[in-house]
């Protein structure tokens, strides 16, 4: 919140944004958001979260990135794994296996199932994803200035077309969760399709967050299946291109590989090289048609590509980008913001 107008401005913080909007996926996204809060302790933070990972299993609607975000921000996360609940037990899964009920490859902890039960019931009662997320967040988020917003209230699901010699056409489409969790992202990827994205619309809350922000941060989340779907929701890209805020992006690819996860298996399928520079130029500068960024932040291991990205029209900076702690993350966020100013 802003200081009283008669108080002298703190020179170190006088340029702090009052409203920050963040684009994020799950594990990487939630680590990033903890850093955003540490960087700007008094700002309103609106986190726009990918929902294209969502899946229905055993009749339960599961929103992995939203749940990871809520558990992480509410200190309820299994911090070793980076997802799922702390102190989890697995009786429900064991019972389902005993019944021989598929699928058994998606880990559904007992505590976690409670979240999916609440969501599924609220959905059946007609609540929107935005309303349900707010209801769940009231348990997890003890920060009146932080909102978690699903990218859309419409249903979007990422499917991956994989090569499969046993399938009649030599290929088949699987849900992203099956590709990621069951198949460990191993089969060759022929295409990534976001089912429902064509007709998905940004919610009013998302559009308002992007339009009223003083600063927009595109987190180091997976460019294909986390940030990509958010940018594909009708209304998001135009709002990013039109916002008066600086839009700053952070690389999740360091030295040619993702810090965690399997983004390197998916980037080639959308024609993007597995490098921080290529991802930045894929998002593109706002000065170019369709571009969304004012500046791109890469890790110091990628310092040699700063010139190439800058020549591509996108001002770039190299600083250490490992999110080892919220304080480390806050340090690189502040460095990026100072650079973009
Ligand atoms: P998911 O939805 O759970 O897969 O997580 P996200 O899409 O939000 O984030 C995954 C991305 O975060 C991966 O591509 C990682 O490379 C990136 N990531 C994870 N840890 C770090 C880190 O410490 N620093 C940076 N710069 N990126 C990271
Ligand atoms: Ca995800």
mmCIF file of N, CA and C and ligand atoms in Angstrom, residues 25-27 50 53 64-65 176-177 225-226, ligand 2:
data_model
loop_
_atom_site.group_PDB
_atom_site.id
_atom_site.type_symbol
_atom_site.label_atom_id
_atom_site.label_comp_id
_atom_site.label_asym_id
_atom_site.label_seq_id
_atom_site.Cartn_x
_atom_site.Cartn_y
_atom_site.Cartn_z
ATOM 1 N N UNK A 25 2.491 -20.929 -14.015
ATOM 2 C CA UNK A 25 2.035 -22.313 -13.946
ATOM 3 C C UNK A 25 2.067 -22.765 -12.494
ATOM 4 N N UNK A 26 2.461 -24.031 -12.259
ATOM 5 C CA UNK A 26 2.366 -24.594 -10.918
ATOM 6 C C UNK A 26 3.639 -24.488 -10.093
ATOM 7 N N UNK A 27 4.528 -25.472 -10.233
ATOM 8 C CA UNK A 27 5.688 -25.561 -9.338
ATOM 9 C C UNK A 27 6.619 -24.353 -9.516
ATOM 10 N N UNK A 50 -2.358 -20.806 -15.110
ATOM 11 C CA UNK A 50 -2.740 -21.742 -16.168
ATOM 12 C C UNK A 50 -3.750 -22.770 -15.660
ATOM 13 N N UNK A 53 -3.839 -27.564 -17.641
ATOM 14 C CA UNK A 53 -3.411 -28.872 -17.126
ATOM 15 C C UNK A 53 -4.569 -29.620 -16.473
ATOM 16 N N UNK A 64 -4.281 -28.913 -11.348
ATOM 17 C CA UNK A 64 -2.967 -29.077 -10.713
ATOM 18 C C UNK A 64 -2.224 -27.758 -10.467
ATOM 19 N N UNK A 65 -2.256 -26.849 -11.418
ATOM 20 C CA UNK A 65 -1.451 -25.628 -11.225
ATOM 21 C C UNK A 65 -2.065 -24.715 -10.166
ATOM 22 N N UNK A 176 -2.490 -34.179 -21.494
ATOM 23 C CA UNK A 176 -1.178 -33.731 -21.023
ATOM 24 C C UNK A 176 -0.734 -34.479 -19.759
ATOM 25 N N UNK A 177 -1.654 -34.716 -18.825
ATOM 26 C CA UNK A 177 -1.267 -35.404 -17.578
ATOM 27 C C UNK A 177 -0.781 -36.812 -17.857
ATOM 28 N N UNK A 225 3.171 -25.315 -22.088
ATOM 29 C CA UNK A 225 1.954 -25.797 -21.448
ATOM 30 C C UNK A 225 1.511 -24.972 -20.236
ATOM 31 N N UNK A 226 2.292 -23.975 -19.816
ATOM 32 C CA UNK A 226 1.836 -23.099 -18.722
ATOM 33 C C UNK A 226 1.569 -21.682 -19.247
HETATM 34 CA CA1 LIG B 2 1.468 -27.243 -14.869
#
